[in-house]
Each structure stands twice: as structure tokens, then as C-alpha cells.
Amino acid sequence: MNKKTSEELAVFGGRSIFEEYKSTSNLLKPDVEKFLNYSKAFYAQKHYTNNGPNVRLLEARLASFHNAKHCVSFSSGFWALALVIKVLAKPGKTEIILPSLTYRRMTDIIAWLGLTPHFCEVDKNTLAMCPSSVKSCVNENTAVILGVHPIVNCCDVESLESIASECEIPLVFDSVESVYENIEAGKIGTFGEAECFSLHACKLFNGFGGGYLTTNNIELAKQLSSMRTFGFVGPDNIEYSHGLNAKLNEMHACMALASLDDIDTQVADNKARYYQYRKGLAKFRGFSLLEFDEVFDSGFKNIVARISDEWPFTRDETVLILNAERVLARAHYDPPLHTKLNDSEYIACDLSLTESLATQFINLPCGQKVSCDDIDQIIDLLSFIEKHADQIKQLMPRITERD
Ligand SMILES: *Cc1c(COP(=O)(O)O)cnc(C)c1O
């Protein structure tokens, strides 16, 4: 720690503890030779996009990784979700059920689909969507249920599946944050009608960008592989409407394949980081780690902590102090999605729990650019601000005035 007094905190103009920003992005850097080796295949064949050799290999490997029958790749997780929901939503129905405490851009996807979000409540301990709340949101306008996994552990897949089958509503999973997990019933990637994943560089599998979905439904897989390339089913033969250009190209597939090759090492590193945080954070009051359920496989990627009243600062004050030190901690899924929409643009059950949880959680730096030493420094910084809390709080108005 380069600080002796509170004034030396970067938030008050002192030098930050890190030179390089420490973010919450995964940024996996697989072996470059592996990436180049995969690339040689498409280069030699001059097949750069449109179902090239690496895209086909990647789809086969991802299907087997998830124990699913089929995998269809896309240019992003966004378009995987948008296209599969477009196909599966019940005709003539208007509402999609999902949590409000979730991925910030989810309402953009829903806007492209012309559906109305119907927000359900989450569980106060797991932050996952609450099945009984999902059930209470189902009505005669429900087109689809979007099961979204929280960023630590999984949502209650089995309960969601039974609600969906009982109510005869299609169920699609956004499994971006649970790509490496399994649950008692099996591997993530085999549930609902389809499960969607992302290959964005900040996620566990880095394809520079891209996405994919897994499904056991061959008809669905065929239709979506056609829709991602304008709806073509043969030369000049377009069968599906709402096709668009959402293919994954070969470069991205090569990077994703190289990531997949390195995934187990990467997860072991993530686990070491997670344990380092767990050890360090254990001494604090009011700053507690959301723990991974280690009974099943887990990617250990995200570090989420709950900040309660016993901690001397609010979550937002803590984020402000950390960010100034180049510790790019983030408010966890705050603001919740419904608060960014007009009242006429959504339907919701009582979301008071969501609103209160949104102020309590913080995402801490993780991923390949954060070492265990960095984590020790972050813990030291937290100890420092805890110890000097009274003085820091007296100095805080200075920054609010400056803003
Ligand atoms: C990142 C993310 C997406 C979107 O994936 P992109 O590949 O970036 O379009 C969807 N859902 C969740 C939960 C995400 O975190």
C-alpha cells in the first residue's frame, strides 16, 4: 500500500494504487500459436466466413462441451437471443418474463423483438429469478419465459422447466454467465428449448466477440442456422422471414477454439483468484463474498460481494473510492432494468426486493489480468479505508462538491 493518510487516496487526488486498470472483464489470452494454427485451415481453404471449417469445428466442440445435440454460432450473444426468441415466442402474444436485476442490455434485445418485458422478482440470497414470482407473472399474453442465470451460481432451472411445461410457454435460457456450470440435473446447455451464450472478450470463452446457442431440437437448429445468414436455405432460396446477417466468421471461431483449449487452466486460475478474495474478505464486517456452490462445476469467474450496513461506506461510495485507485469495481446490475423504462413500456410484479438488492452488491476485479498479488492489494486498500473510515467520510463532501 502506497498510502499512509486518507488524503493520499486517489479519490482525493493521491496516486492510484495500480498503474494499469483492474477490471471485471475476463480477457482470456489463449496461446497465440493455437489461435494461428486454427487460422491456417481457413486461410488455406480461402473459406473466411459462411460455415467455414473452424465455425463447424467450434459448433461441434461446443455441442459436445455442453452435452447438447446441436450448437449454432452467431455474431454475438445478443443475436443468438434475439433470433431464438423471435422463433419461439408464441404467435400473437406480447410479453416476455425475465428478472429486472440482470444484464443491462437485455431490454435492447426485447425492444428489437417488439415484446413487452414482464419483470419478476429475484431471490434475496441467490439473486436468481424466483420461480414462484415467474409463475405469478404468467398470463394469457405471455409469449416466452427467459430464464437468466445470475453471475454467481445458477437459477432454479428445474422449477422454471416445470412452470414452462405446465403453462405451455416456451422457455429459453440466457446462460452467458453459467457457461461452465452444471447442476444436479446435468450440464448447462441442455435445458429449456435452447440456451444462449456469448463469446465476447469479457466473458469466459473469448472469441473476440460472438455468441452461440445449444439445443436438442434439430428443426430449431436448422431454422436458426438459416436465419443467421439472411434466411437462405439454398442458392437464391430464402425460406425464413426475419433473417439477417449474424454469422460468426472464421477469425472469431479460431479464437474461441483456442480459448476452449485453455479453458480448464483458466478456470483453475479463476478459482485461485476466488479463494484469494475469500480469504482476504473474511475479516471484514459488512463486506461478504457471494460464494460459489462447489458441489458442481463452476467457472469461478465473477467476484460479487454484498455490502451491508456494518460496512462504513455505501456501495456507491465504495465503488467511487475503488475506481479512483483504478480498481474498476462496478455496481452489480444497478440500476435494475425497469427503472430505465417508462411505466408504459413494461409490466412488473412488486420489485421492492430487486430495488433494494440493486444498491447492495459490488463486482470486484477478476479475470486474466488480475493476479493474486493484485487481489492482496485490493484487500489492503479495503482494510485501509475501513480503518480510516471516519476521516474519509469527513473528506468525502469535497469530491461531491467537485463533481
Ligand atoms: C454479455 C451478455 C449478453 C450479450 O452477449 P454479447 O455477445 O455481448 O452480445 C447477454 N446476456 C448476458 C447475461 C450477458 O452478460
GROMACS .gro file of C-alpha atoms and ligand atoms in nm:
model
  418
    1MET     CA    1   0.000   0.000   0.000
    2ASN     CA    2   0.140   0.334  -0.108
    3LYS     CA    3  -0.071   0.533   0.141
    4LYS     CA    4  -0.032   0.649   0.499
    5THR     CA    5  -0.309   0.905   0.532
    6SER     CA    6  -0.661   0.935   0.395
    7GLU     CA    7  -0.562   1.238   0.185
    8GLU     CA    8  -0.338   1.009  -0.017
    9LEU     CA    9  -0.634   0.818  -0.154
   10ALA     CA   10  -0.668   0.873  -0.529
   11VAL     CA   11  -1.026   0.987  -0.480
   12PHE     CA   12  -0.878   1.293  -0.303
   13GLY     CA   13  -0.607   1.345  -0.564
   14GLY     CA   14  -0.340   1.097  -0.448
   15ARG     CA   15  -0.163   0.846  -0.669
   16SER     CA   16  -0.370   0.539  -0.752
   17ILE     CA   17  -0.251   0.200  -0.627
   18PHE     CA   18  -0.244   0.048  -0.977
   19GLU     CA   19  -0.083   0.178  -1.296
   20GLU     CA   20  -0.298  -0.046  -1.513
   21TYR     CA   21  -0.675  -0.059  -1.470
   22LYS     CA   22  -0.805  -0.374  -1.299
   23SER     CA   23  -1.143  -0.453  -1.447
   24THR     CA   24  -1.418  -0.711  -1.416
   25SER     CA   25  -1.359  -0.834  -1.773
   26ASN     CA   26  -1.224  -1.183  -1.823
   27LEU     CA   27  -0.996  -1.108  -2.122
   28LEU     CA   28  -0.859  -1.458  -2.164
   29LYS     CA   29  -0.543  -1.464  -2.374
   30PRO     CA   30  -0.510  -1.817  -2.508
   31ASP     CA   31  -0.186  -1.946  -2.656
   32VAL     CA   32  -0.133  -1.740  -2.973
   33GLU     CA   33   0.017  -2.041  -3.154
   34LYS     CA   34  -0.305  -2.231  -3.106
   35PHE     CA   35  -0.502  -1.940  -3.248
   36LEU     CA   36  -0.267  -1.918  -3.550
   37ASN     CA   37  -0.277  -2.292  -3.609
   38TYR     CA   38  -0.655  -2.292  -3.629
   39SER     CA   39  -0.637  -1.991  -3.860
   40LYS     CA   40  -0.423  -2.177  -4.111
   41ALA     CA   41  -0.717  -2.402  -4.205
   42PHE     CA   42  -0.944  -2.124  -4.323
   43TYR     CA   43  -0.657  -1.938  -4.484
   44ALA     CA   44  -0.553  -2.243  -4.684
   45GLN     CA   45  -0.910  -2.316  -4.789
   46LYS     CA   46  -0.989  -1.946  -4.856
   47HIS     CA   47  -1.306  -2.001  -4.658
   48TYR     CA   48  -1.337  -1.693  -4.439
   49THR     CA   49  -1.699  -1.696  -4.334
   50ASN     CA   50  -2.032  -1.869  -4.405
   51ASN     CA   51  -1.997  -2.201  -4.228
   52GLY     CA   52  -1.620  -2.230  -4.265
   53PRO     CA   53  -1.408  -2.514  -4.124
   54ASN     CA   54  -1.344  -2.353  -3.784
   55VAL     CA   55  -1.705  -2.247  -3.734
   56ARG     CA   56  -1.813  -2.606  -3.796
   57LEU     CA   57  -1.544  -2.741  -3.565
   58LEU     CA   58  -1.633  -2.489  -3.295
   59GLU     CA   59  -2.002  -2.577  -3.314
   60ALA     CA   60  -1.925  -2.947  -3.285
   61ARG     CA   61  -1.693  -2.892  -2.990
   62LEU     CA   62  -1.932  -2.661  -2.808
   63ALA     CA   63  -2.223  -2.901  -2.856
   64SER     CA   64  -2.014  -3.176  -2.702
   65PHE     CA   65  -1.883  -2.948  -2.424
   66HIS     CA   66  -2.244  -2.876  -2.322
   67ASN     CA   67  -2.370  -3.232  -2.385
   68ALA     CA   68  -2.621  -3.082  -2.627
   69LYS     CA   69  -2.718  -3.224  -2.966
   70HIS     CA   70  -2.674  -2.904  -3.166
   71CYS     CA   71  -2.488  -2.576  -3.147
   72VAL     CA   72  -2.547  -2.276  -3.375
   73SER     CA   73  -2.299  -1.988  -3.366
   74PHE     CA   74  -2.380  -1.619  -3.417
   75SER     CA   75  -2.202  -1.286  -3.443
   76SER     CA   76  -2.299  -1.210  -3.081
   77GLY     CA   77  -2.488  -1.342  -2.782
   78PHE     CA   78  -2.731  -1.058  -2.848
   79TRP     CA   79  -2.839  -1.201  -3.185
   80ALA     CA   80  -2.845  -1.559  -3.058
   81LEU     CA   81  -3.102  -1.447  -2.800
   82ALA     CA   82  -3.296  -1.220  -3.033
   83LEU     CA   83  -3.331  -1.478  -3.310
   84VAL     CA   84  -3.423  -1.774  -3.093
   85ILE     CA   85  -3.682  -1.573  -2.901
   86LYS     CA   86  -3.822  -1.444  -3.232
   87VAL     CA   87  -3.872  -1.803  -3.349
   88LEU     CA   88  -4.007  -1.947  -3.024
   89ALA     CA   89  -4.231  -1.668  -2.889
   90LYS     CA   90  -4.595  -1.776  -2.902
   91PRO     CA   91  -4.761  -1.611  -3.203
   92GLY     CA   92  -4.983  -1.317  -3.119
   93LYS     CA   93  -4.857  -1.298  -2.757
   94THR     CA   94  -4.675  -0.992  -2.633
   95GLU     CA   95  -4.495  -1.046  -2.302
   96ILE     CA   96  -4.157  -1.191  -2.209
   97ILE     CA   97  -4.094  -1.282  -1.845
   98LEU     CA   98  -3.747  -1.206  -1.704
   99PRO     CA   99  -3.583  -1.057  -1.394
  100SER     CA  100  -3.514  -0.683  -1.377
  101LEU     CA  101  -3.191  -0.736  -1.181
  102THR     CA  102  -2.994  -0.864  -1.477
  103TYR     CA  103  -2.774  -0.788  -1.777
  104ARG     CA  104  -2.802  -0.419  -1.858
  105ARG     CA  105  -2.865  -0.453  -2.231
  106MET     CA  106  -3.140  -0.712  -2.209
  107THR     CA  107  -3.416  -0.459  -2.270
  108ASP     CA  108  -3.249  -0.362  -2.601
  109ILE     CA  109  -3.286  -0.720  -2.721
  110ILE     CA  110  -3.650  -0.717  -2.615
  111ALA     CA  111  -3.708  -0.384  -2.792
  112TRP     CA  112  -3.579  -0.538  -3.119
  113LEU     CA  113  -3.832  -0.817  -3.070
  114GLY     CA  114  -4.119  -0.578  -3.010
  115LEU     CA  115  -4.212  -0.761  -2.690
  116THR     CA  116  -4.305  -0.610  -2.355
  117PRO     CA  117  -4.087  -0.711  -2.058
  118HIS     CA  118  -4.278  -0.854  -1.764
  119PHE     CA  119  -4.035  -0.838  -1.474
  120CYS     CA  120  -4.033  -1.097  -1.200
  121GLU     CA  121  -3.874  -1.077  -0.856
  122VAL     CA  122  -3.543  -1.237  -0.752
  123ASP     CA  123  -3.436  -1.437  -0.450
  124LYS     CA  124  -3.270  -1.228  -0.179
  125ASN     CA  125  -2.986  -1.473  -0.117
  126THR     CA  126  -2.901  -1.610  -0.461
  127LEU     CA  127  -3.005  -1.304  -0.670
  128ALA     CA  128  -3.156  -1.555  -0.915
  129MET     CA  129  -3.506  -1.515  -1.058
  130CYS     CA  130  -3.763  -1.655  -0.820
  131PRO     CA  131  -3.977  -1.936  -0.970
  132SER     CA  132  -4.291  -1.855  -0.770
  133SER     CA  133  -4.268  -1.498  -0.892
  134VAL     CA  134  -4.223  -1.619  -1.252
  135LYS     CA  135  -4.533  -1.828  -1.212
  136SER     CA  136  -4.735  -1.534  -1.087
  137CYS     CA  137  -4.626  -1.331  -1.392
  138VAL     CA  138  -4.761  -1.587  -1.641
  139ASN     CA  139  -5.087  -1.473  -1.802
  140GLU     CA  140  -5.278  -1.505  -2.130
  141ASN     CA  141  -5.034  -1.263  -2.301
  142THR     CA  142  -4.715  -1.449  -2.212
  143ALA     CA  143  -4.511  -1.528  -2.524
  144VAL     CA  144  -4.194  -1.670  -2.368
  145ILE     CA  145  -4.004  -1.710  -2.041
  146LEU     CA  146  -3.640  -1.601  -2.042
  147GLY     CA  147  -3.452  -1.791  -1.774
  148VAL     CA  148  -3.147  -1.581  -1.691
  149HIS     CA  149  -2.869  -1.720  -1.476
  150PRO     CA  150  -2.723  -1.487  -1.215
  151ILE     CA  151  -2.348  -1.428  -1.232
  152VAL     CA  152  -2.265  -1.648  -0.935
  153ASN     CA  153  -2.420  -1.999  -0.947
  154CYS     CA  154  -2.733  -2.091  -1.144
  155CYS     CA  155  -3.102  -2.011  -1.135
  156ASP     CA  156  -3.353  -2.280  -1.041
  157VAL     CA  157  -3.360  -2.450  -1.381
  158GLU     CA  158  -3.582  -2.741  -1.283
  159SER     CA  159  -3.858  -2.524  -1.132
  160LEU     CA  160  -3.856  -2.297  -1.437
  161GLU     CA  161  -3.883  -2.600  -1.664
  162SER     CA  162  -4.180  -2.735  -1.477
  163ILE     CA  163  -4.360  -2.397  -1.480
  164ALA     CA  164  -4.293  -2.367  -1.854
  165SER     CA  165  -4.427  -2.712  -1.932
  166GLU     CA  166  -4.727  -2.679  -1.700
  167CYS     CA  167  -4.823  -2.343  -1.854
  168GLU     CA  168  -4.718  -2.444  -2.207
  169ILE     CA  169  -4.489  -2.147  -2.251
  170PRO     CA  170  -4.156  -2.177  -2.435
  171LEU     CA  171  -3.852  -2.140  -2.208
  172VAL     CA  172  -3.521  -2.001  -2.336
  173PHE     CA  173  -3.214  -1.959  -2.115
  174ASP     CA  174  -2.965  -1.678  -2.116
  175SER     CA  175  -2.677  -1.890  -1.986
  176VAL     CA  176  -2.397  -1.648  -2.066
  177GLU     CA  177  -2.286  -1.634  -1.705
  178SER     CA  178  -2.322  -2.008  -1.639
  179VAL     CA  179  -2.131  -2.137  -1.941
  180TYR     CA  180  -1.905  -2.367  -1.739
  181GLU     CA  181  -2.153  -2.476  -1.473
  182ASN     CA  182  -2.354  -2.784  -1.418
  183ILE     CA  183  -2.640  -2.857  -1.183
  184GLU     CA  184  -2.778  -3.177  -1.036
  185ALA     CA  185  -2.988  -3.240  -1.349
  186GLY     CA  186  -2.690  -3.208  -1.585
  187LYS     CA  187  -2.472  -2.970  -1.777
  188ILE     CA  188  -2.586  -2.616  -1.852
  189GLY     CA  189  -2.661  -2.609  -2.225
  190THR     CA  190  -2.923  -2.882  -2.230
  191PHE     CA  191  -3.223  -2.715  -2.068
  192GLY     CA  192  -3.531  -2.535  -2.198
  193GLU     CA  193  -3.586  -2.507  -2.574
  194ALA     CA  194  -3.243  -2.352  -2.617
  195GLU     CA  195  -2.964  -2.190  -2.415
  196CYS     CA  196  -2.773  -1.883  -2.532
  197PHE     CA  197  -2.407  -1.795  -2.468
  198SER     CA  198  -2.162  -1.519  -2.555
  199LEU     CA  199  -1.807  -1.524  -2.692
  200HIS     CA  200  -1.741  -1.160  -2.605
  201ALA     CA  201  -1.384  -1.099  -2.483
  202CYS     CA  202  -1.508  -1.012  -2.134
  203LYS     CA  203  -1.684  -1.349  -2.090
  204LEU     CA  204  -1.532  -1.687  -2.000
  205PHE     CA  205  -1.488  -1.805  -2.363
  206ASN     CA  206  -1.315  -1.536  -2.563
  207GLY     CA  207  -1.388  -1.535  -2.938
  208PHE     CA  208  -1.302  -1.159  -2.961
  209GLY     CA  209  -1.681  -1.138  -2.989
  210GLY     CA  210  -1.958  -1.372  -3.097
  211GLY     CA  211  -2.223  -1.595  -2.948
  212TYR     CA  212  -2.391  -1.930  -2.984
  213LEU     CA  213  -2.683  -2.136  -2.867
  214THR     CA  214  -2.729  -2.501  -2.785
  215THR     CA  215  -3.045  -2.701  -2.837
  216ASN     CA  216  -3.161  -3.060  -2.872
  217ASN     CA  217  -3.418  -2.958  -3.131
  218ILE     CA  218  -3.286  -3.024  -3.483
  219GLU     CA  219  -3.561  -2.823  -3.655
  220LEU     CA  220  -3.486  -2.521  -3.440
  221ALA     CA  221  -3.112  -2.555  -3.508
  222LYS     CA  222  -3.172  -2.575  -3.884
  223GLN     CA  223  -3.403  -2.278  -3.888
  224LEU     CA  224  -3.163  -2.063  -3.686
  225SER     CA  225  -2.859  -2.155  -3.896
  226SER     CA  226  -3.054  -2.038  -4.194
  227MET     CA  227  -3.184  -1.720  -4.032
  228ARG     CA  228  -2.835  -1.606  -3.928
  229THR     CA  229  -2.746  -1.596  -4.300
  230PHE     CA  230  -3.041  -1.395  -4.431
  231GLY     CA  231  -3.276  -1.695  -4.423
  232PHE     CA  232  -3.110  -1.878  -4.709
  233VAL     CA  233  -3.181  -2.250  -4.737
  234GLY     CA  234  -3.026  -2.287  -5.084
  235PRO     CA  235  -2.888  -2.061  -5.356
  236ASP     CA  236  -3.132  -1.772  -5.401
  237ASN     CA  237  -3.386  -1.958  -5.196
  238ILE     CA  238  -3.497  -1.772  -4.886
  239GLU     CA  239  -3.734  -1.962  -4.665
  240TYR     CA  240  -3.744  -1.775  -4.337
  241SER     CA  241  -3.850  -1.418  -4.280
  242HIS     CA  242  -3.658  -1.200  -4.036
  243GLY     CA  243  -3.328  -1.344  -4.146
  244LEU     CA  244  -3.031  -1.117  -4.105
  245ASN     CA  245  -2.655  -1.127  -4.127
  246ALA     CA  246  -2.549  -1.259  -3.787
  247LYS     CA  247  -2.288  -1.519  -3.877
  248LEU     CA  248  -1.972  -1.585  -3.684
  249ASN     CA  249  -1.663  -1.551  -3.903
  250GLU     CA  250  -1.359  -1.778  -3.905
  251MET     CA  251  -1.124  -1.546  -3.713
  252HIS     CA  252  -1.361  -1.537  -3.422
  253ALA     CA  253  -1.414  -1.912  -3.434
  254CYS     CA  254  -1.035  -1.969  -3.422
  255MET     CA  255  -1.002  -1.752  -3.113
  256ALA     CA  256  -1.297  -1.927  -2.948
  257LEU     CA  257  -1.142  -2.268  -3.024
  258ALA     CA  258  -0.810  -2.159  -2.875
  259SER     CA  259  -0.999  -2.035  -2.564
  260LEU     CA  260  -1.181  -2.363  -2.537
  261ASP     CA  261  -0.848  -2.548  -2.545
  262ASP     CA  262  -0.725  -2.342  -2.248
  263ILE     CA  263  -1.047  -2.337  -2.051
  264ASP     CA  264  -0.957  -2.575  -1.768
  265THR     CA  265  -0.634  -2.392  -1.684
  266GLN     CA  266  -0.825  -2.071  -1.695
  267VAL     CA  267  -1.092  -2.192  -1.458
  268ALA     CA  268  -0.821  -2.318  -1.219
  269ASP     CA  269  -0.672  -1.965  -1.222
  270ASN     CA  270  -1.015  -1.816  -1.160
  271LYS     CA  271  -1.060  -2.048  -0.867
  272ALA     CA  272  -0.727  -1.937  -0.718
  273ARG     CA  273  -0.838  -1.574  -0.753
  274TYR     CA  274  -1.172  -1.650  -0.594
  275TYR     CA  275  -1.002  -1.824  -0.297
  276GLN     CA  276  -0.766  -1.529  -0.257
  277TYR     CA  277  -1.064  -1.295  -0.231
  278ARG     CA  278  -1.248  -1.530   0.001
  279LYS     CA  279  -0.955  -1.547   0.241
  280GLY     CA  280  -0.899  -1.171   0.230
  281LEU     CA  281  -1.260  -1.060   0.259
  282ALA     CA  282  -1.335  -1.294   0.551
  283LYS     CA  283  -1.201  -1.043   0.803
  284PHE     CA  284  -1.442  -0.764   0.712
  285ARG     CA  285  -1.774  -0.691   0.871
  286GLY     CA  286  -2.045  -0.596   0.626
  287PHE     CA  287  -1.846  -0.690   0.317
  288SER     CA  288  -1.922  -1.051   0.234
  289LEU     CA  289  -1.848  -1.260  -0.069
  290LEU     CA  290  -2.126  -1.432  -0.261
  291GLU     CA  291  -1.993  -1.786  -0.255
  292PHE     CA  292  -1.988  -2.039  -0.537
  293ASP     CA  293  -2.164  -2.367  -0.478
  294GLU     CA  294  -1.871  -2.603  -0.511
  295VAL     CA  295  -2.075  -2.923  -0.521
  296PHE     CA  296  -2.087  -2.888  -0.900
  297ASP     CA  297  -1.855  -2.745  -1.165
  298SER     CA  298  -1.824  -2.372  -1.169
  299GLY     CA  299  -1.625  -2.120  -1.375
  300PHE     CA  300  -1.537  -1.904  -1.068
  301LYS     CA  301  -1.518  -1.604  -1.295
  302ASN     CA  302  -1.719  -1.337  -1.119
  303ILE     CA  303  -1.644  -1.194  -0.778
  304VAL     CA  304  -1.956  -1.047  -0.621
  305ALA     CA  305  -1.982  -0.914  -0.265
  306ARG     CA  306  -2.268  -0.783  -0.057
  307ILE     CA  307  -2.211  -0.455   0.124
  308SER     CA  308  -2.433  -0.420   0.428
  309ASP     CA  309  -2.488  -0.152   0.692
  310GLU     CA  310  -2.199  -0.276   0.902
  311TRP     CA  311  -1.955  -0.160   0.634
  312PRO     CA  312  -1.872   0.209   0.692
  313PHE     CA  313  -1.945   0.316   0.332
  314THR     CA  314  -2.237   0.268   0.098
  315ARG     CA  315  -2.187   0.051  -0.204
  316ASP     CA  316  -2.170   0.357  -0.431
  317GLU     CA  317  -1.915   0.534  -0.209
  318THR     CA  318  -1.705   0.217  -0.208
  319VAL     CA  319  -1.718   0.196  -0.590
  320LEU     CA  320  -1.615   0.563  -0.614
  321ILE     CA  321  -1.314   0.518  -0.386
  322LEU     CA  322  -1.203   0.198  -0.559
  323ASN     CA  323  -1.248   0.330  -0.913
  324ALA     CA  324  -1.022   0.626  -0.838
  325GLU     CA  325  -0.750   0.373  -0.748
  326ARG     CA  326  -0.801   0.209  -1.090
  327VAL     CA  327  -0.981  -0.077  -0.923
  328LEU     CA  328  -1.272  -0.088  -1.166
  329ALA     CA  329  -1.526  -0.241  -0.931
  330ARG     CA  330  -1.882  -0.198  -1.054
  331ALA     CA  331  -2.224  -0.164  -0.906
  332HIS     CA  332  -2.378  -0.506  -0.963
  333TYR     CA  333  -2.668  -0.487  -1.216
  334ASP     CA  334  -2.763  -0.143  -1.098
  335PRO     CA  335  -2.986   0.031  -1.200
  336PRO     CA  336  -3.232  -0.256  -1.244
  337LEU     CA  337  -3.386  -0.264  -1.592
  338HIS     CA  338  -3.737  -0.144  -1.505
  339THR     CA  339  -3.609   0.183  -1.358
  340LYS     CA  340  -3.475   0.284  -1.700
  341LEU     CA  341  -3.809   0.237  -1.877
  342ASN     CA  342  -4.125   0.445  -1.886
  343ASP     CA  343  -4.418   0.299  -1.694
  344SER     CA  344  -4.600   0.220  -2.019
  345GLU     CA  345  -4.306   0.017  -2.151
  346TYR     CA  346  -4.312  -0.269  -1.903
  347ILE     CA  347  -4.522  -0.479  -1.668
  348ALA     CA  348  -4.394  -0.592  -1.330
  349CYS     CA  349  -4.481  -0.759  -1.007
  350ASP     CA  350  -4.373  -0.590  -0.682
  351LEU     CA  351  -4.000  -0.528  -0.733
  352SER     CA  352  -3.913  -0.377  -0.395
  353LEU     CA  353  -3.664  -0.653  -0.320
  354THR     CA  354  -3.493  -0.602  -0.659
  355GLU     CA  355  -3.472  -0.230  -0.590
  356SER     CA  356  -3.315  -0.280  -0.252
  357LEU     CA  357  -3.073  -0.553  -0.367
  358ALA     CA  358  -2.957  -0.333  -0.655
  359THR     CA  359  -2.794  -0.095  -0.404
  360GLN     CA  360  -2.608  -0.363  -0.209
  361PHE     CA  361  -2.383  -0.564  -0.440
  362ILE     CA  362  -2.047  -0.490  -0.592
  363ASN     CA  363  -1.849  -0.671  -0.866
  364LEU     CA  364  -1.478  -0.683  -0.791
  365PRO     CA  365  -1.196  -0.707  -1.050
  366CYS     CA  366  -1.143  -1.054  -1.188
  367GLY     CA  367  -1.016  -1.233  -1.496
  368GLN     CA  368  -0.680  -1.295  -1.651
  369LYS     CA  369  -0.530  -0.952  -1.587
  370VAL     CA  370  -0.583  -0.968  -1.212
  371SER     CA  371  -0.317  -1.157  -1.014
  372CYS     CA  372  -0.341  -1.287  -0.659
  373ASP     CA  373  -0.098  -1.008  -0.559
  374ASP     CA  374  -0.336  -0.755  -0.710
  375ILE     CA  375  -0.613  -0.907  -0.501
  376ASP     CA  376  -0.400  -0.870  -0.186
  377GLN     CA  377  -0.354  -0.503  -0.273
  378ILE     CA  378  -0.728  -0.460  -0.321
  379ILE     CA  379  -0.787  -0.623   0.019
  380ASP     CA  380  -0.523  -0.395   0.178
  381LEU     CA  381  -0.697  -0.096   0.025
  382LEU     CA  382  -1.030  -0.209   0.170
  383SER     CA  383  -0.866  -0.255   0.513
  384PHE     CA  384  -0.720   0.093   0.484
  385ILE     CA  385  -1.049   0.261   0.404
  386GLU     CA  386  -1.224   0.063   0.676
  387LYS     CA  387  -0.966   0.175   0.932
  388HIS     CA  388  -0.974   0.540   0.824
  389ALA     CA  389  -1.347   0.547   0.759
  390ASP     CA  390  -1.430   0.839   0.992
  391GLN     CA  391  -1.175   1.067   0.840
  392ILE     CA  392  -1.254   0.963   0.485
  393LYS     CA  393  -1.620   1.035   0.543
  394GLN     CA  394  -1.529   1.385   0.659
  395LEU     CA  395  -1.330   1.440   0.343
  396MET     CA  396  -1.593   1.288   0.112
  397PRO     CA  397  -1.806   1.604   0.069
  398ARG     CA  398  -1.506   1.756  -0.109
  399ILE     CA  399  -1.543   1.520  -0.401
  400THR     CA  400  -1.918   1.551  -0.421
  401GLU     CA  401  -1.874   1.930  -0.432
  402ARG     CA  402  -1.610   1.898  -0.702
  403ASP     CA  403  -1.848   1.686  -0.913
  404LIG     C1  404  -2.280  -1.020  -2.230
  404LIG     C2  405  -2.415  -1.076  -2.208
  404LIG     C3  406  -2.504  -1.093  -2.314
  404LIG     C4  407  -2.477  -1.047  -2.455
  404LIG     O1  408  -2.371  -1.106  -2.517
  404LIG     P1  409  -2.294  -1.032  -2.640
  404LIG     O2  410  -2.216  -1.141  -2.703
  404LIG     O3  411  -2.209  -0.926  -2.578
  404LIG     O4  412  -2.398  -0.976  -2.730
  404LIG     C5  413  -2.627  -1.148  -2.287
  404LIG     N1  414  -2.661  -1.184  -2.163
  404LIG     C6  415  -2.579  -1.171  -2.058
  404LIG     C7  416  -2.622  -1.215  -1.922
  404LIG     C8  417  -2.452  -1.114  -2.076
  404LIG     O5  418  -2.372  -1.098  -1.970
   0.00000   0.00000   0.00000
